[in-house]
Coordinates of C-alpha atoms and ligand atoms in Angstrom, one line a residue:
X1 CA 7.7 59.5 71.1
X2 CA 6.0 62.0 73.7
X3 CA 5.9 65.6 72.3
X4 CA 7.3 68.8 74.6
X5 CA 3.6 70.0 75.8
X6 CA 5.1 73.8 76.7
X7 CA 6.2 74.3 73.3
X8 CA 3.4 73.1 72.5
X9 CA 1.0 74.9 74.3
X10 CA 2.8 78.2 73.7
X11 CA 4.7 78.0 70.3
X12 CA 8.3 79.9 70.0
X13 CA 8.3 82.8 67.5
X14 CA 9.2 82.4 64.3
X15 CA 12.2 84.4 63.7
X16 CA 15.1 83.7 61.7
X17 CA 18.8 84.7 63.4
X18 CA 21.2 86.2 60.9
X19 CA 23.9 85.2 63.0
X20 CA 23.1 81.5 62.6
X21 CA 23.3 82.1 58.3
X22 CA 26.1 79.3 57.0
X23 CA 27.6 81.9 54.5
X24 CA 28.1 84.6 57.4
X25 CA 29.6 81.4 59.8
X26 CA 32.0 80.4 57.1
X27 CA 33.2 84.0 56.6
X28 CA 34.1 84.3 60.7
X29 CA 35.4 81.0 60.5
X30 CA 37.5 82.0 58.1
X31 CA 38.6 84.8 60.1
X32 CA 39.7 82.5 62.7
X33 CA 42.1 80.6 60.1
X34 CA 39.4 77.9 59.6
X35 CA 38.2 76.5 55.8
X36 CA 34.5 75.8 56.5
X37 CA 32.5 74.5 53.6
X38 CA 30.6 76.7 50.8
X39 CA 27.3 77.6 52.6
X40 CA 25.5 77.2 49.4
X41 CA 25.8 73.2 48.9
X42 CA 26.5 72.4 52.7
X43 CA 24.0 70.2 54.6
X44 CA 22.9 72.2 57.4
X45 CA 21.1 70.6 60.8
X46 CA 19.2 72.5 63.1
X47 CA 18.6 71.1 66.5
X48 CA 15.7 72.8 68.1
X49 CA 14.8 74.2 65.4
X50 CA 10.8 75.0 66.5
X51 CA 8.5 76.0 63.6
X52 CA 11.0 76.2 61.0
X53 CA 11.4 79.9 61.2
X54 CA 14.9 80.3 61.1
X55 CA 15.9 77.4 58.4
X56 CA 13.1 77.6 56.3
X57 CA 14.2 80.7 55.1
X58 CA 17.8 79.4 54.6
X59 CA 17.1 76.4 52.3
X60 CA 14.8 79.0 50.3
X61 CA 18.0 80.7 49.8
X62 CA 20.2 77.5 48.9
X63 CA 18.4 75.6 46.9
X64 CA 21.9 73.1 46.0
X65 CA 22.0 72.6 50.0
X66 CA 20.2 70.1 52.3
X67 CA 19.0 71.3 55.5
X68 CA 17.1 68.7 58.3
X69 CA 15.6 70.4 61.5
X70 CA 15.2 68.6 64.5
X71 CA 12.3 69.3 67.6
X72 CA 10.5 67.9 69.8
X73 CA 7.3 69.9 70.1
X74 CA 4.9 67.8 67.6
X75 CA 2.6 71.0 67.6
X76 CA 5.9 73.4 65.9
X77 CA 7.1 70.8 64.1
X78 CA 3.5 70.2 62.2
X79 CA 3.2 73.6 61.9
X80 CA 6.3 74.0 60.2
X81 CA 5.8 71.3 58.1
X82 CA 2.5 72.4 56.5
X83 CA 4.4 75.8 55.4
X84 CA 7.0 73.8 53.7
X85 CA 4.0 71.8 51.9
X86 CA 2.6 75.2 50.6
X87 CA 6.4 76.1 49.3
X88 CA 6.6 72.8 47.9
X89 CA 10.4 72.8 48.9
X90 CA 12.2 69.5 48.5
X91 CA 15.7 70.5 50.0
X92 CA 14.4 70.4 53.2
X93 CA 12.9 68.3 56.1
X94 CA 11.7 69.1 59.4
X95 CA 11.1 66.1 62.1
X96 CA 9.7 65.4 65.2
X97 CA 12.7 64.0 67.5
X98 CA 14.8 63.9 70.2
X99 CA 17.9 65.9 70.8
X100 CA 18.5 62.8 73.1
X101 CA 17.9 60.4 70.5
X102 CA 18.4 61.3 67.1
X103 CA 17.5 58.9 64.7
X104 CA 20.8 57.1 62.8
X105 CA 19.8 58.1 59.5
X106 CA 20.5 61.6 59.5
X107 CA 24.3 61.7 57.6
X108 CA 26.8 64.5 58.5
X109 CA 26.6 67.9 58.1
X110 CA 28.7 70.9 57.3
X111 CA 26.7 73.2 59.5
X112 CA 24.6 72.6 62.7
X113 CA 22.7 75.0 64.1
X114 CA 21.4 75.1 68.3
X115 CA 20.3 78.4 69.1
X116 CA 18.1 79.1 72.1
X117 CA 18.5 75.3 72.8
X118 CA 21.6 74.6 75.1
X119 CA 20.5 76.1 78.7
X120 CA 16.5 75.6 78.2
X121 CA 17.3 71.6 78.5
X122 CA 18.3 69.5 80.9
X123 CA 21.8 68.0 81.5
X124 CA 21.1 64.8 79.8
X125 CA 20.0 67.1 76.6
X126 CA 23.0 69.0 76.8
X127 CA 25.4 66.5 77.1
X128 CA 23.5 64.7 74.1
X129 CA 23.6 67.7 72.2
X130 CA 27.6 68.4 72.4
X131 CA 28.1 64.2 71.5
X132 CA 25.6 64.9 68.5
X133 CA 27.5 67.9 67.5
X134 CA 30.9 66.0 67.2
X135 CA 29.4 62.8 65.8
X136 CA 27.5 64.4 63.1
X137 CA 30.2 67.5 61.8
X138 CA 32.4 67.1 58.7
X139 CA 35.6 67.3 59.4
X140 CA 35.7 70.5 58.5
X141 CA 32.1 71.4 59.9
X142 CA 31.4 74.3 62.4
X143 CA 28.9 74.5 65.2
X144 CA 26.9 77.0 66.3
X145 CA 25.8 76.4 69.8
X146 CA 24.1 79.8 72.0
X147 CA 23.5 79.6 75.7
X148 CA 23.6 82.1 78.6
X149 CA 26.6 82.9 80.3
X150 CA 26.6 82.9 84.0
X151 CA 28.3 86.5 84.6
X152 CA 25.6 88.4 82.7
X153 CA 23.1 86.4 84.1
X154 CA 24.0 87.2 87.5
X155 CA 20.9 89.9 87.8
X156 CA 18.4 88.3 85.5
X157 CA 18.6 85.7 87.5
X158 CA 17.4 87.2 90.6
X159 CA 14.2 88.6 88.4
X160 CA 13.9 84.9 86.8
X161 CA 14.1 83.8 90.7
X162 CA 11.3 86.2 91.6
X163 CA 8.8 85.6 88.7
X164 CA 8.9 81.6 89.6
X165 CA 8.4 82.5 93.2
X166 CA 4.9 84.1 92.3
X167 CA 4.1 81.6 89.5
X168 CA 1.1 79.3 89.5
X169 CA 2.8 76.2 86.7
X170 CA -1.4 74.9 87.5
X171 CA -2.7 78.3 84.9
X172 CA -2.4 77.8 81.5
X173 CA 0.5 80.2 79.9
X174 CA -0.6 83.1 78.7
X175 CA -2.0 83.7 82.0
X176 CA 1.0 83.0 83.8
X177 CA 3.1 85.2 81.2
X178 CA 0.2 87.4 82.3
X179 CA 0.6 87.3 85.9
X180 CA 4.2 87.7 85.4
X181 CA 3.6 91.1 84.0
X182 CA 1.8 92.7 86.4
X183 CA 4.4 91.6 88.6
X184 CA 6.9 93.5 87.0
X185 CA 4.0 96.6 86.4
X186 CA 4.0 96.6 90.2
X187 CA 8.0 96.1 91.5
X188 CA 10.2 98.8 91.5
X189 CA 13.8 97.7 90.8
X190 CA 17.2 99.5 92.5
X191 CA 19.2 97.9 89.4
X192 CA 18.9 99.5 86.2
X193 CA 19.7 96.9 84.4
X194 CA 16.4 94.9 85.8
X195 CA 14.5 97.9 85.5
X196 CA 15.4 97.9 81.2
X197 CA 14.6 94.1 81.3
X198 CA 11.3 94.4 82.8
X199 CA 10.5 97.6 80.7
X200 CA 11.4 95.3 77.8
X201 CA 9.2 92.3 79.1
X202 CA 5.9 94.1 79.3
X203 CA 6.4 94.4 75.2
X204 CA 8.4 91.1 74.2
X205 CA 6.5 87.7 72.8
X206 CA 4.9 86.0 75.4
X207 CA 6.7 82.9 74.2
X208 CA 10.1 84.6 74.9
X209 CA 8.8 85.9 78.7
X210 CA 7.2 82.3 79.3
X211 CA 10.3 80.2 78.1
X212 CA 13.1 82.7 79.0
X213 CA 11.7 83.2 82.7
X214 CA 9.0 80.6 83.9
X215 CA 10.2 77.6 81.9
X216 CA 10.6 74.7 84.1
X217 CA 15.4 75.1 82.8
X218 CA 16.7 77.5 82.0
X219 CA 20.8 77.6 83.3
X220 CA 23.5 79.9 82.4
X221 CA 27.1 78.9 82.4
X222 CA 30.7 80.6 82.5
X223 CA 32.2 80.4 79.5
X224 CA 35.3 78.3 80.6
X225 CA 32.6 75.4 81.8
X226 CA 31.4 75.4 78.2
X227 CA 34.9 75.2 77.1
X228 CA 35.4 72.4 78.9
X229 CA 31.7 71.0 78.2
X230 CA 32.6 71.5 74.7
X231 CA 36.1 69.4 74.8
X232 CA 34.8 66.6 76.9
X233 CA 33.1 65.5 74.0
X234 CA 35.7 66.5 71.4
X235 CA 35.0 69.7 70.4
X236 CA 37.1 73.3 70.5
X237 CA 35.6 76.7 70.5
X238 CA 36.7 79.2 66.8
X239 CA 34.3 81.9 67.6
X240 CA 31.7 84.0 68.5
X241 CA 29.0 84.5 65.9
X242 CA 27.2 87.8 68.2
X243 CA 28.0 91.4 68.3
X244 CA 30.6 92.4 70.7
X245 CA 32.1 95.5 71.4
X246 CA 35.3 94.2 72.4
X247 CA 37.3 91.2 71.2
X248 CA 40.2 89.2 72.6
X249 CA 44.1 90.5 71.2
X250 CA 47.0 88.6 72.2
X251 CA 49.9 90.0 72.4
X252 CA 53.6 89.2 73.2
X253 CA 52.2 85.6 72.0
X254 CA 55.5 85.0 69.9
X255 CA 57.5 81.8 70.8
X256 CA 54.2 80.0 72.3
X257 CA 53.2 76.7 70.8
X258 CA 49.7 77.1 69.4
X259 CA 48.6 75.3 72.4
X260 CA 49.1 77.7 74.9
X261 CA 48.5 80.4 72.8
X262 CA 44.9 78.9 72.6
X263 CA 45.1 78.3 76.2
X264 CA 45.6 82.2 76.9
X265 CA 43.0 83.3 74.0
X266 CA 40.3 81.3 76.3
X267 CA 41.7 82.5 79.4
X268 CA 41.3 85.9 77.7
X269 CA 37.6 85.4 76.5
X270 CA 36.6 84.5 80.1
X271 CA 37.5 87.8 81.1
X272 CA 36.4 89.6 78.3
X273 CA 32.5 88.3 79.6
X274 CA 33.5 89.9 83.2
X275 CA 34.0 92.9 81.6
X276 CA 31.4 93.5 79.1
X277 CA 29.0 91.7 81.7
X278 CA 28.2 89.4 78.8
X279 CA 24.5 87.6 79.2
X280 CA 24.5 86.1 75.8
X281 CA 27.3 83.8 73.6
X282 CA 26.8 82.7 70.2
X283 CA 29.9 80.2 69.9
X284 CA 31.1 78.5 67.3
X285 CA 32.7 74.7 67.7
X286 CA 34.7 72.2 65.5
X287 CA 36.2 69.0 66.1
X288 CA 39.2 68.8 68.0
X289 CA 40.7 66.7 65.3
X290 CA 40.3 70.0 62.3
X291 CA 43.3 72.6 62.8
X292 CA 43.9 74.2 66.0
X293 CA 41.5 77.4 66.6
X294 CA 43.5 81.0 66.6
X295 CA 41.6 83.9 67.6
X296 CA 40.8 86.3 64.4
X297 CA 43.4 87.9 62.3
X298 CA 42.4 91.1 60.6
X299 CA 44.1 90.7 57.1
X300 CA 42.0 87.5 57.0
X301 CA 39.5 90.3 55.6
X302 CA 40.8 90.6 52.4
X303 CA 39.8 86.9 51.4
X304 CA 36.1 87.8 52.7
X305 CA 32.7 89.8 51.2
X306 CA 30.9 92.7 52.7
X307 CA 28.1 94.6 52.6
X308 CA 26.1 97.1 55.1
X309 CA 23.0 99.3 55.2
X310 CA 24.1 102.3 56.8
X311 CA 23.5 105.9 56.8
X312 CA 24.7 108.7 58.3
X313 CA 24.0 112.2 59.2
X314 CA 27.6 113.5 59.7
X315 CA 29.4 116.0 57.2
X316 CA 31.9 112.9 57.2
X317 CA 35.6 113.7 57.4
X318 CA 37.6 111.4 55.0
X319 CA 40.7 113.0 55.9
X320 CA 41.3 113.2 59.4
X321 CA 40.3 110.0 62.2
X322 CA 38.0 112.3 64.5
X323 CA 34.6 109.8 65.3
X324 CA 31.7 109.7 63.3
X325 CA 28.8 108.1 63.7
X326 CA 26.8 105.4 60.8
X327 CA 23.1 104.1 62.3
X328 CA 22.6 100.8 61.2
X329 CA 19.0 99.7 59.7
X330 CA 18.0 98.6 63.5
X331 CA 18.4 102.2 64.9
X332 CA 22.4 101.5 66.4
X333 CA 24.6 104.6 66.2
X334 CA 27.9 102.9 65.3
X335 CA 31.7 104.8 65.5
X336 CA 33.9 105.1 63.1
X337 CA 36.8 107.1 63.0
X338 CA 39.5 106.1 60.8
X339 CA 39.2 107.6 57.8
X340 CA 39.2 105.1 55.2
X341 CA 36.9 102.5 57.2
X342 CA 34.4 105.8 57.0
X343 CA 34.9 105.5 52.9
X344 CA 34.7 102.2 53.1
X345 CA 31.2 102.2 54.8
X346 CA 30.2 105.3 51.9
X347 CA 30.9 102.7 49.5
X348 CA 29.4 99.5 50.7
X349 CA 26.1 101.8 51.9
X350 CA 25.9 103.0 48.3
X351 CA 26.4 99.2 46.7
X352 CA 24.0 97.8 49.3
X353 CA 22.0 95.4 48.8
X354 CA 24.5 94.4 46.7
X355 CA 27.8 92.9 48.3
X356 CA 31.1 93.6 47.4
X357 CA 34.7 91.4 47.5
X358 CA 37.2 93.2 49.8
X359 CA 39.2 94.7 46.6
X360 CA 36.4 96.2 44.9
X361 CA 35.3 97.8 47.8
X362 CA 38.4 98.9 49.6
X363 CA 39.6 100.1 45.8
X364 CA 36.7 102.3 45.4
X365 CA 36.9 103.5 49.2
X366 CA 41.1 104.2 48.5
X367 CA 39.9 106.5 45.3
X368 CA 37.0 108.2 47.8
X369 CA 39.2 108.8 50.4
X370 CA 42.3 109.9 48.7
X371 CA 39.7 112.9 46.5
X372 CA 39.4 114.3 49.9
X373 CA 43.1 114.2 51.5
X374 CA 43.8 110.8 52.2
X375 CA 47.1 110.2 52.1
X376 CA 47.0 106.5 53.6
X377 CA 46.8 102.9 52.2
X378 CA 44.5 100.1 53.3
X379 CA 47.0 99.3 56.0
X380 CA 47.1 96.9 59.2
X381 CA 45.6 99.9 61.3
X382 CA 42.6 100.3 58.6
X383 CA 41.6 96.5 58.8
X384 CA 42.0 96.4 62.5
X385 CA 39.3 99.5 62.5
X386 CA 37.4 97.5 60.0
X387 CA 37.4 94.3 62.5
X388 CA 36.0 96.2 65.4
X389 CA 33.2 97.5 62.7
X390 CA 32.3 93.9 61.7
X391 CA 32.4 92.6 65.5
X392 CA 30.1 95.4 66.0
X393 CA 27.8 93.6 63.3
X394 CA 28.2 97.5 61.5
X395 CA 29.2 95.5 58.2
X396 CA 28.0 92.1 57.9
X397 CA 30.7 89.1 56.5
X398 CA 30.0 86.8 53.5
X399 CA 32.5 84.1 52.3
X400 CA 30.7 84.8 49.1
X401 CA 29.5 87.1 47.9
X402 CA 25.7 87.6 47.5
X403 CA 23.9 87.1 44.1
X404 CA 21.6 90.0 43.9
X405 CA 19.6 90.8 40.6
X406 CA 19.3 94.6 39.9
X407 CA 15.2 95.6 39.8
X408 CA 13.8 98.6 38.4
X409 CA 11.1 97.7 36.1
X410 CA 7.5 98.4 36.6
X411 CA 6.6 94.4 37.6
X412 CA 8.0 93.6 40.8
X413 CA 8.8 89.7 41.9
X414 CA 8.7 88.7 45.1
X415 CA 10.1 85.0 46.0
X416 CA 7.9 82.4 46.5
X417 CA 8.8 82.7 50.1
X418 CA 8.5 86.2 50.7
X419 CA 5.3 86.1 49.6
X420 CA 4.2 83.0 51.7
X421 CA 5.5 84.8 54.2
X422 CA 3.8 87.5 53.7
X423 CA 0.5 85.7 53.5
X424 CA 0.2 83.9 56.5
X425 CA -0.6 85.3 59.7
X426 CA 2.4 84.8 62.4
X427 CA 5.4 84.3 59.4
X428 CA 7.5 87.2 59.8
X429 CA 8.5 88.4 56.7
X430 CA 12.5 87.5 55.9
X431 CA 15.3 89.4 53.7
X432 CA 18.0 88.4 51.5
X433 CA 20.1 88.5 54.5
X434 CA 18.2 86.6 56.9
X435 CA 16.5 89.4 58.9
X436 CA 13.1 89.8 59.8
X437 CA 11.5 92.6 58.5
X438 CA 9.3 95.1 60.3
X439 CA 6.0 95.1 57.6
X440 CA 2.1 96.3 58.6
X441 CA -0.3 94.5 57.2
X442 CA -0.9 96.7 54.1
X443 CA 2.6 95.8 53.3
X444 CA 2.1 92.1 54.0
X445 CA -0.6 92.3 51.1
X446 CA 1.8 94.1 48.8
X447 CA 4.4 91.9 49.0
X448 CA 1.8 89.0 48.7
X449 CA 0.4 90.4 45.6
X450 CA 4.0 91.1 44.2
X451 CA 4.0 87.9 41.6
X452 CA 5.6 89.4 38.6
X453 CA 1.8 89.8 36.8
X454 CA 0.9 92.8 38.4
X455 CA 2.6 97.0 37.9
X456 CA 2.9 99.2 40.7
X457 CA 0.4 101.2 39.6
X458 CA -2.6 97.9 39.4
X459 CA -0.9 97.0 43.2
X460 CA -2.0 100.9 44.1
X461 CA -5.4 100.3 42.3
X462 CA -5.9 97.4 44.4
X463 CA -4.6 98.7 47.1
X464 CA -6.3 101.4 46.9
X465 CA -9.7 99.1 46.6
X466 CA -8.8 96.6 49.7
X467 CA -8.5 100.2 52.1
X468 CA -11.5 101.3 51.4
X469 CA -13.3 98.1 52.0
X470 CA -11.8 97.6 55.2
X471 CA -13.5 101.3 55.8
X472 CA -10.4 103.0 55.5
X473 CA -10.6 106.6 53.8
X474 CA -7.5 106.6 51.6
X475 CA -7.1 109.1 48.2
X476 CA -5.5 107.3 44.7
X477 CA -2.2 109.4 45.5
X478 CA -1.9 107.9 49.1
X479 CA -2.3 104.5 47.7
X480 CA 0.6 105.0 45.2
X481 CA 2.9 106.7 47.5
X482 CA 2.3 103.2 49.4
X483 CA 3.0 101.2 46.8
X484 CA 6.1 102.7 45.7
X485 CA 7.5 103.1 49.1
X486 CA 6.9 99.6 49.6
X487 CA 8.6 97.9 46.4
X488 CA 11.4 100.9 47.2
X489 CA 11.9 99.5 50.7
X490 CA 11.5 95.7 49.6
X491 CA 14.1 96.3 46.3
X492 CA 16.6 97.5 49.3
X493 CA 16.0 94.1 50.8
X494 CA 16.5 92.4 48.2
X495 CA 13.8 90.4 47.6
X496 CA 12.4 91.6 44.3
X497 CA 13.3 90.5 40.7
X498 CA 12.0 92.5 37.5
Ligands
SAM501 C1 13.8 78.4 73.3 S1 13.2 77.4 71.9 C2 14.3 78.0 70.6 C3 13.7 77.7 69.3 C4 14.5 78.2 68.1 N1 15.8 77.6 68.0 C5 14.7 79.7 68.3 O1 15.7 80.1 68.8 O2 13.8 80.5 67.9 C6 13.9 75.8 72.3 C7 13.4 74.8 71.3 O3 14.1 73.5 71.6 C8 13.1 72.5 71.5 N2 13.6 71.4 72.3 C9 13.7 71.3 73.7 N3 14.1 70.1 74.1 C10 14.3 69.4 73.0 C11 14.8 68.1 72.8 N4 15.1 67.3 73.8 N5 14.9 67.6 71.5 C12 14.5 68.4 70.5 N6 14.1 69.7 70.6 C13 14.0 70.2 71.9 C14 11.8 73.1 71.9 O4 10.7 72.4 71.5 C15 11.9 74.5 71.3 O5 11.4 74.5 70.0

């Protein structure tokens, strides 16, 4: 079998996509009615799945489940291969193949995984990537497929348009990523929405520039062609697995069969994309023979897990429903104005990175909240607040909740994986909850030295020693500071044991 030479030739990053995390898909799916599988025994296929990057991390985490990644760059899939060889994981296998013809061998899965995949392929990919999908779920499996949608794309497309006109596909593609930017240094856009992309551009991977705009496909698609896409070959749309800041709400629905209230919840999502100008979907797909899809249902909450890093510099008002604002770890500035969902956040911000069930943590938000004036209950109108929090990715879902060990003592632990991770060059460095963490190199050689044998204090020593052989003037006291902020910032993570 012939490898994909542009994959090869300029590998895709390495990142891992919370949104793609079986636990976190079960709990939407949920949410939509759905009984998906426990994430932590399911067999898991990703197709596309590059160097690894995103499932590696994921069988790490679930060592009971199985999880087989598909691609076919040879280059990415080797690459991926030799870091699982290091791990010596054995709940997992990567192989170089064909979307188009995947080998008969591979059994059914619970989850499958396509992100980035579905409009960088051609039609015959696509179309064998929807049949694989409904051939190889469980019953009661769930897809993720992600593609671009047509309406956002409407602008990028134009810039996408005007980087190809200028390309030379001859040059190798770093130059032509290269090229591509001093284009954009040179044009001046009227749109402000192509000026942010291009602003962006000059700074993102050149693997995302190269295979986003100068790859040979790349199509977007209105999300009612997908929908119908998606059903030709037997499959129905639950959900959306990305952040939104709106969703779909159906009302005067009573007295429709499920079918046409399904019929009206699509209807509805089409025009949810014309009006948040959506670029991106994250959808989630099951087999039209597993229960009908309904759009979400807020008290569905109270049978899910939560947790959130949040902060916030507001003297919050627990009382009354005026908005306040949380920032997320990634910078966000998120509202929030009814009362108890502000508790609620206190709460699962002060638990964090611990998880906890809906009753524990609206419990302790009630008791918060009602010290301060609350005179409410954990009504319809509070989980409804709560939704829109969660669709905003604010608080993020679990169908179970997260096994965290507490760690205070003196020897930190880091994973195997963390610190594999953390020692080789181009692996970004993942957390418990399958984000990739922003770590300098100093950092990078903590966490790689963080095997259990060592105190903070020896990791400052040595620290201390590695700085001032790469010529770096540090003081004992600066090294220490380093250290501890690092295993601080890393126990919030979760990754270390004591
Ligand atoms: C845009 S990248 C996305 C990679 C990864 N899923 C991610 O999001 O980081 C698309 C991936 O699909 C793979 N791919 C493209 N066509 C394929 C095919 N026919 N069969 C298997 N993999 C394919 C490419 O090699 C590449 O790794």
């Amino acid at each position: 079998m012939d490898s994909l030479r542009s994959y090869d030739a300029l590998p895709y990053d390495r990142l891992p996509f919370p949104e793609t995390e079986p636990d976190f898909l079960a709990a939407l799916a949920r949410l939509h009615g759905f009984a998906a599988e426990d994430a932590r025994s399911a067999r898991v296929l990703e197709l596309g799945c590059a160097q690894g990057g995103n499932l590696i991390p994921m069988a790490a985490r679930y060592p009971e489940g199985e999880f087989v990644g598909v691609d076919l760059s040879r280059v990415q899939v080797e690459e991926g291969l030799a870091f699982v060889a290091r791990l010596q994981m054995n709940n997992i296998s990567l192989r170089h193949g064909d979307i188009a013809a995947l080998p008969d061998d591979l059994g059914e899965f619970d989850f499958i995984i396509a992100h980035g995949v579905y409009s960088w392929v051609p039609d015959f990919v696509r179309e064998a990537l929807l049949a694989a999908c409904r051939r190889l779920l469980k019953p009661q499996g769930i897809a993720y497929v992600s593609f671009n949608v047509a309406v956002g794309w409407r602008s990028y497309g134009r810039l996408r348009r005007l980087l190809l006109e200028h390309d030379r596909p001859e040059l190798g593609p770093v130059q032509r990523v290269e090229r591509a930017r001093s284009l954009l240094a040179a044009a001046a856009f009227d749109d402000a929405r192509l000026r942010k992309e291009a602003e962006y551009l000059m700074k993102a991977s050149p693997s995302y520039v190269f295979h986003e705009y100068l790859s040979e496909t790349n199509q977007a698609f209105p999300f009612a062609r997908f929908v119908a896409d998606a059903g030709a070959h037997g499959l129905r749309y639950l959900g959306e697995a990305g952040p939104r800041r709106a969703r779909v709400a159906l009302e005067n629905d009573w007295g429709l069969s499920g079918e046409a209230r399904c019929e009206r919840w699509l209807e509805a999502e089409a025009g949810l994309d014309e009006a948040l100008d959506t670029r991106f979907r994250r959808a989630l797909l099951v087999r039209d023979d597993a229960v009908l899809p309904q759009p979400q249902r807020a008290e569905l909450l109270e049978g899910l897990a939560f947790s959130a890093e949040l902060t916030s510099d507001d003297e919050l008002d627990f009382a009354g429903a005026c908005e306040q604002h949380f920032s997320a770890s990634a910078g966000e500035r998120l509202p929030a104005a009814h009362p108890l969902l502000k508790a609620f956040l206190v709460v699962l911000a002060a638990a964090y990175p611990r998880g906890l069930d809906y009753a524990t943590a609206s419990g302790q938000a009630l008791e918060l909240a009602r010290e301060y004036g609350y005179r409410g209950e954990a009504d319809a109108a509070f989980l409804e607040a709560l939704l829109d929090f969660a669709q905003l990715q604010g608080v993020r879902l679990h169908a179970v909740i997260p096994e965290r060990r507490d760690c205070s003592g003196d020897f930190p632990l880091a994973p195997p994986l963390a610190r594999a991770q953390a020692s080789v060059s181009g692996w970004p460095v993942t957390n418990a909850f399958h984000v990739a963490l922003d770590v300098d190199e100093w950092g990078r050689r903590l966490l790689a030295a963080m095997d259990g044998s060592m105190s903070i204090d020896a990791l400052a020593t040595r620290l201390l020693q590695e700085l001032n052989a790469s010529g770096i003037q540090a003081t004992a006291e600066q090294a220490a500071q380093h250290a501890h902020g690092y295993v601080g910032f890393f126990r919030r993570q979760g990754l270390l044991s004591c």
